[in-house]
Short mmCIF file of C-alpha atoms in Angstrom, two decimals:
data_model
loop_
_atom_site.label_atom_id
_atom_site.label_comp_id
_atom_site.label_asym_id
_atom_site.label_seq_id
_atom_site.Cartn_x
_atom_site.Cartn_y
_atom_site.Cartn_z
CA ALA A 1110 0.37 0.48 0.06
CA GLN A 1111 0.84 3.81 -0.89
CA SER A 1112 2.35 5.16 2.13
CA VAL A 1113 4.13 8.24 3.44
CA SER A 1114 6.47 7.89 6.03
CA GLN A 1115 7.76 10.85 8.98
CA HIS A 1116 10.47 9.08 10.80
CA ASN A 1117 10.63 11.93 13.69
CA HIS A 1118 6.99 11.81 15.53
CA HIS A 1119 8.59 15.17 17.90
CA VAL A 1120 11.92 17.32 17.43
CA ILE A 1121 12.85 19.43 20.18
CA LEU A 1122 14.93 22.24 19.70
CA SER A 1123 16.29 25.31 20.95
CA GLU A 1124 15.60 28.94 18.61
CA ALA A 1125 17.98 29.09 16.62
CA ALA A 1126 19.00 25.26 16.00
CA SER A 1127 18.38 24.27 12.61
CA LEU A 1128 15.41 22.01 11.28
CA GLU A 1129 15.39 18.95 9.07
CA LEU A 1130 11.69 17.10 8.86
CA GLY A 1131 12.76 14.01 7.25
CA CYS A 1132 9.27 12.92 4.32
CA ASN A 1133 10.00 8.89 2.15
CA TYR A 1134 6.77 8.22 0.45
CA SER A 1135 6.19 4.63 -1.17
CA TYR A 1136 5.65 5.54 -4.70
CA GLY A 1137 6.80 5.10 -8.30
CA GLY A 1138 6.26 7.46 -10.77
CA THR A 1139 5.26 11.30 -11.68
CA VAL A 1140 4.08 12.83 -7.64
CA ASN A 1141 3.33 15.38 -6.43
CA LEU A 1142 4.93 16.13 -3.09
CA PHE A 1143 3.52 19.41 -0.25
CA TRP A 1144 4.13 19.79 3.55
CA TYR A 1145 1.44 21.27 5.72
CA VAL A 1146 1.42 22.88 8.86
CA GLN A 1147 -0.09 23.50 11.83
CA TYR A 1148 -0.29 26.40 14.60
CA PRO A 1149 -1.10 24.52 18.27
CA GLY A 1150 -5.20 25.33 17.88
CA GLN A 1151 -5.32 25.77 13.73
CA HIS A 1152 -6.02 24.57 10.43
CA LEU A 1153 -3.32 22.88 8.37
CA GLN A 1154 -1.78 25.76 5.62
CA LEU A 1155 -0.02 24.78 3.23
CA LEU A 1156 3.90 25.14 3.21
CA LEU A 1157 5.18 24.47 0.00
CA LYS A 1158 4.98 22.46 -2.78
CA TYR A 1159 6.65 20.49 -5.32
CA PHE A 1160 5.59 19.31 -8.55
CA SER A 1161 8.27 20.00 -10.78
CA GLY A 1162 11.55 22.27 -12.57
CA ASP A 1163 13.54 23.07 -9.09
CA PRO A 1164 13.69 19.61 -6.76
CA LEU A 1165 14.75 22.89 -4.07
CA VAL A 1166 11.35 24.61 -3.13
CA LYS A 1167 11.42 27.33 -0.96
CA GLY A 1168 8.28 28.09 1.10
CA ILE A 1169 6.89 30.67 3.42
CA LYS A 1170 8.68 31.46 7.23
CA GLY A 1171 12.03 30.80 5.79
CA PHE A 1172 10.82 27.14 5.10
CA GLU A 1173 12.34 25.26 1.77
CA ALA A 1174 12.70 21.12 0.69
CA GLU A 1175 14.13 19.10 -0.59
CA PHE A 1176 13.16 16.37 -3.18
CA ILE A 1177 15.42 13.67 -4.66
CA LYS A 1178 13.79 11.35 -6.63
CA SER A 1179 16.85 8.29 -5.93
CA LYS A 1180 15.51 8.60 -2.68
CA PHE A 1181 12.11 8.91 -2.97
CA SER A 1182 12.36 12.11 0.32
CA PHE A 1183 11.16 15.09 0.16
CA ASN A 1184 12.97 16.72 4.22
CA LEU A 1185 11.22 19.77 5.08
CA ARG A 1186 14.23 21.96 6.57
CA LYS A 1187 15.03 25.97 7.78
CA PRO A 1188 18.40 27.03 9.14
CA SER A 1189 17.19 28.73 11.79
CA VAL A 1190 13.65 28.04 13.93
CA GLN A 1191 11.98 30.88 16.00
CA TRP A 1192 9.86 29.57 18.96
CA SER A 1193 6.62 30.23 16.86
CA ASP A 1194 7.51 27.65 14.31
CA THR A 1195 6.18 25.52 17.06
CA ALA A 1196 3.24 23.39 15.60
CA GLU A 1197 3.16 19.82 13.80
CA TYR A 1198 4.07 19.61 10.36
CA PHE A 1199 2.91 17.30 7.86
CA CYS A 1200 4.67 15.93 4.47
CA ALA A 1201 1.94 15.23 1.52
CA VAL A 1202 2.07 13.61 -1.25
CA ASN A 1203 -1.09 12.69 -4.32
CA GLY A 1204 -0.12 10.98 -7.66
CA GLY A 1205 1.06 8.03 -8.43
CA ASN A 1206 -1.25 4.61 -8.22
CA THR A 1207 -3.09 6.43 -6.38
CA GLY A 1208 -3.91 9.23 -8.80
CA PHE A 1209 -3.58 12.77 -8.23
CA GLN A 1210 -6.94 13.23 -7.06
CA LYS A 1211 -6.89 12.69 -3.42
CA LEU A 1212 -3.65 13.63 -0.87
CA VAL A 1213 -1.81 10.63 1.45
CA PHE A 1214 -0.60 12.79 4.92
CA GLY A 1215 2.10 11.33 6.66
CA THR A 1216 1.64 11.26 10.38
CA GLY A 1217 2.92 14.53 10.83
CA THR A 1218 5.94 15.19 13.09
CA ARG A 1219 5.10 17.98 16.44
CA LEU A 1220 7.58 20.05 16.91
CA LEU A 1221 8.76 22.23 20.53
CA VAL A 1222 11.08 24.51 19.74
CA SER A 1223 12.19 26.73 23.07
CA PRO A 1224 12.91 29.98 23.59
CA ASP B 1157 -9.20 29.94 6.37
CA ALA B 1158 -12.36 31.94 6.43
CA ASP B 1159 -12.78 29.84 2.84
CA VAL B 1160 -14.09 27.03 3.94
CA THR B 1161 -16.30 26.38 7.15
CA GLN B 1162 -17.40 24.00 10.38
CA THR B 1163 -20.34 23.33 12.21
CA PRO B 1164 -19.61 23.02 15.34
CA ARG B 1165 -16.07 23.72 15.82
CA ASN B 1166 -17.48 22.06 19.26
CA ARG B 1167 -19.35 18.59 20.21
CA ILE B 1168 -19.72 16.27 22.77
CA THR B 1169 -22.13 13.55 22.77
CA LYS B 1170 -23.75 10.35 23.50
CA THR B 1171 -22.59 6.58 22.28
CA GLY B 1172 -25.47 6.32 19.95
CA LYS B 1173 -26.54 8.94 19.25
CA ARG B 1174 -26.85 10.72 15.45
CA ILE B 1175 -24.20 13.32 14.97
CA MET B 1176 -23.81 15.55 11.81
CA LEU B 1177 -20.51 17.77 11.07
CA GLU B 1178 -20.89 20.41 8.08
CA CYS B 1179 -18.88 21.96 5.81
CA SER B 1180 -19.00 25.49 3.88
CA GLN B 1181 -16.94 26.60 1.56
CA THR B 1182 -16.99 30.40 -1.01
CA LYS B 1183 -13.92 29.11 -2.73
CA GLY B 1184 -15.91 28.06 -5.84
CA HIS B 1185 -13.83 24.68 -5.71
CA ASP B 1186 -15.02 21.57 -7.15
CA ARG B 1187 -14.07 19.08 -4.64
CA MET B 1188 -14.30 18.41 -1.12
CA TYR B 1189 -13.02 16.05 1.73
CA TRP B 1190 -13.39 15.10 4.72
CA TYR B 1191 -10.49 14.14 6.94
CA ARG B 1192 -10.08 12.83 10.61
CA GLN B 1193 -6.87 13.83 12.57
CA ASP B 1194 -6.28 11.13 15.24
CA PRO B 1195 -2.20 11.84 17.23
CA GLY B 1196 -0.26 9.95 15.60
CA LEU B 1197 -1.79 8.44 12.81
CA GLY B 1198 -1.94 12.56 11.20
CA LEU B 1199 -4.83 12.80 8.77
CA ARG B 1200 -6.97 10.01 7.49
CA LEU B 1201 -9.35 10.22 4.27
CA ILE B 1202 -13.71 9.50 5.80
CA TYR B 1203 -14.83 10.91 1.44
CA TYR B 1204 -14.75 12.89 -1.03
CA SER B 1205 -16.38 14.65 -3.60
CA PHE B 1206 -15.42 16.14 -6.62
CA ASP B 1207 -18.66 17.24 -7.59
CA VAL B 1208 -22.52 17.47 -6.19
CA LYS B 1209 -22.74 14.02 -7.91
CA ASP B 1210 -20.23 12.09 -7.01
CA ILE B 1211 -19.37 10.51 -3.69
CA ASN B 1212 -16.54 8.16 -3.35
CA LYS B 1213 -14.65 6.26 0.28
CA GLY B 1214 -11.36 7.28 1.77
CA GLU B 1215 -9.47 4.60 3.11
CA ILE B 1216 -11.25 4.81 6.42
CA SER B 1217 -15.50 5.24 5.89
CA ASP B 1218 -17.48 2.46 7.80
CA GLY B 1219 -18.76 4.48 10.55
CA TYR B 1220 -19.80 7.96 8.64
CA SER B 1221 -21.64 8.87 5.44
CA VAL B 1222 -21.85 11.65 3.56
CA SER B 1223 -24.13 14.40 1.75
CA ARG B 1224 -23.02 17.42 -1.19
CA GLN B 1225 -26.29 18.88 -0.44
CA ALA B 1226 -24.79 22.11 -3.16
CA GLN B 1227 -20.99 22.96 -4.52
CA ALA B 1228 -20.07 24.46 -1.50
CA LYS B 1229 -21.83 22.34 1.69
CA PHE B 1230 -20.63 19.10 2.48
CA SER B 1231 -21.77 17.40 5.56
CA LEU B 1232 -20.19 14.42 7.13
CA SER B 1233 -22.93 11.87 9.52
CA LEU B 1234 -22.17 10.11 12.05
CA GLU B 1235 -24.95 7.28 12.09
CA SER B 1236 -24.53 6.21 15.70
CA ALA B 1237 -21.49 7.80 17.70
CA ILE B 1238 -19.27 5.74 19.41
CA PRO B 1239 -16.76 6.88 21.49
CA ASN B 1240 -13.19 5.74 19.00
CA GLN B 1241 -15.15 8.35 16.44
CA THR B 1242 -13.64 10.75 19.14
CA ALA B 1243 -10.88 12.93 16.63
CA LEU B 1244 -10.19 15.83 14.94
CA TYR B 1245 -12.37 15.82 11.44
CA PHE B 1246 -11.62 18.93 8.67
CA CYS B 1247 -13.05 19.39 5.27
CA ALA B 1248 -11.45 20.78 2.74
CA THR B 1249 -11.46 22.19 -0.85
CA SER B 1250 -9.69 21.63 -3.89
CA ALA B 1251 -10.17 22.95 -7.65
CA ALA B 1252 -10.19 20.55 -9.99
CA THR B 1253 -8.55 22.23 -12.24
CA GLY B 1254 -4.69 24.33 -11.65
CA SER B 1255 -2.81 22.75 -9.14
CA PRO B 1256 -3.52 18.99 -8.58
CA GLY B 1257 -3.37 17.94 -4.74
CA LEU B 1258 -3.52 21.64 -3.00
CA GLN B 1259 -6.45 21.20 -0.40
CA PHE B 1260 -7.42 24.38 2.06
CA PHE B 1261 -8.98 23.75 5.05
CA GLY B 1262 -11.40 24.09 7.85
CA PRO B 1263 -11.24 25.13 11.21
CA GLY B 1264 -11.85 21.25 12.38
CA THR B 1265 -14.76 20.41 14.49
CA ARG B 1266 -13.45 18.62 17.44
CA LEU B 1267 -15.82 15.34 18.49
CA THR B 1268 -16.43 14.07 22.04
CA VAL B 1269 -18.28 10.83 21.81
CA LEU B 1270 -17.98 9.17 25.47
#
């Protein structure tokens, strides 16, 4: 079955530390990749997306992600986190043999940034 | 995002009760989705609809039903609620064309079944 894996369930960082959250998917073929963020008490918002082209994608709030097709990965990075980045982060994929109409989400990574 | 609204925002109910969660959108999107979110499990798709006459089961549709009353409205029903349906429920929308997979989420409904 198709799946999206986020290996880190909980991450705790101090402000100004660098962040990398892992995301791997199990599809072959063409995929679209997304990172969504859920701030405490809020709904999911799109952080960044990859459809095609440059595999290094820049999103909002200084986040970026790199698509490495050979590794089936789409890791999220930020050079220097802030307290306001405390949130839950979800990787999502569509395409492959599930088609492009549905998103499959990873289980999420809860990030806590201490001041 | 105020373009996708959900009512109620919180609901506590008892086992066996019928519950309806409503979703409305002003984005003009054709596609609408219902997800549930559980700690450690991420978001799982319950049902989705690509237009008023199109309803599809997601990965966890058992115990749920939906109604697409209009392009802008998509309701989720629990005919006989059970405690393991306690979760956070999200509605989402997407356009039929343009960016595939780009979804816009409502604020969520926190449902507790006692």
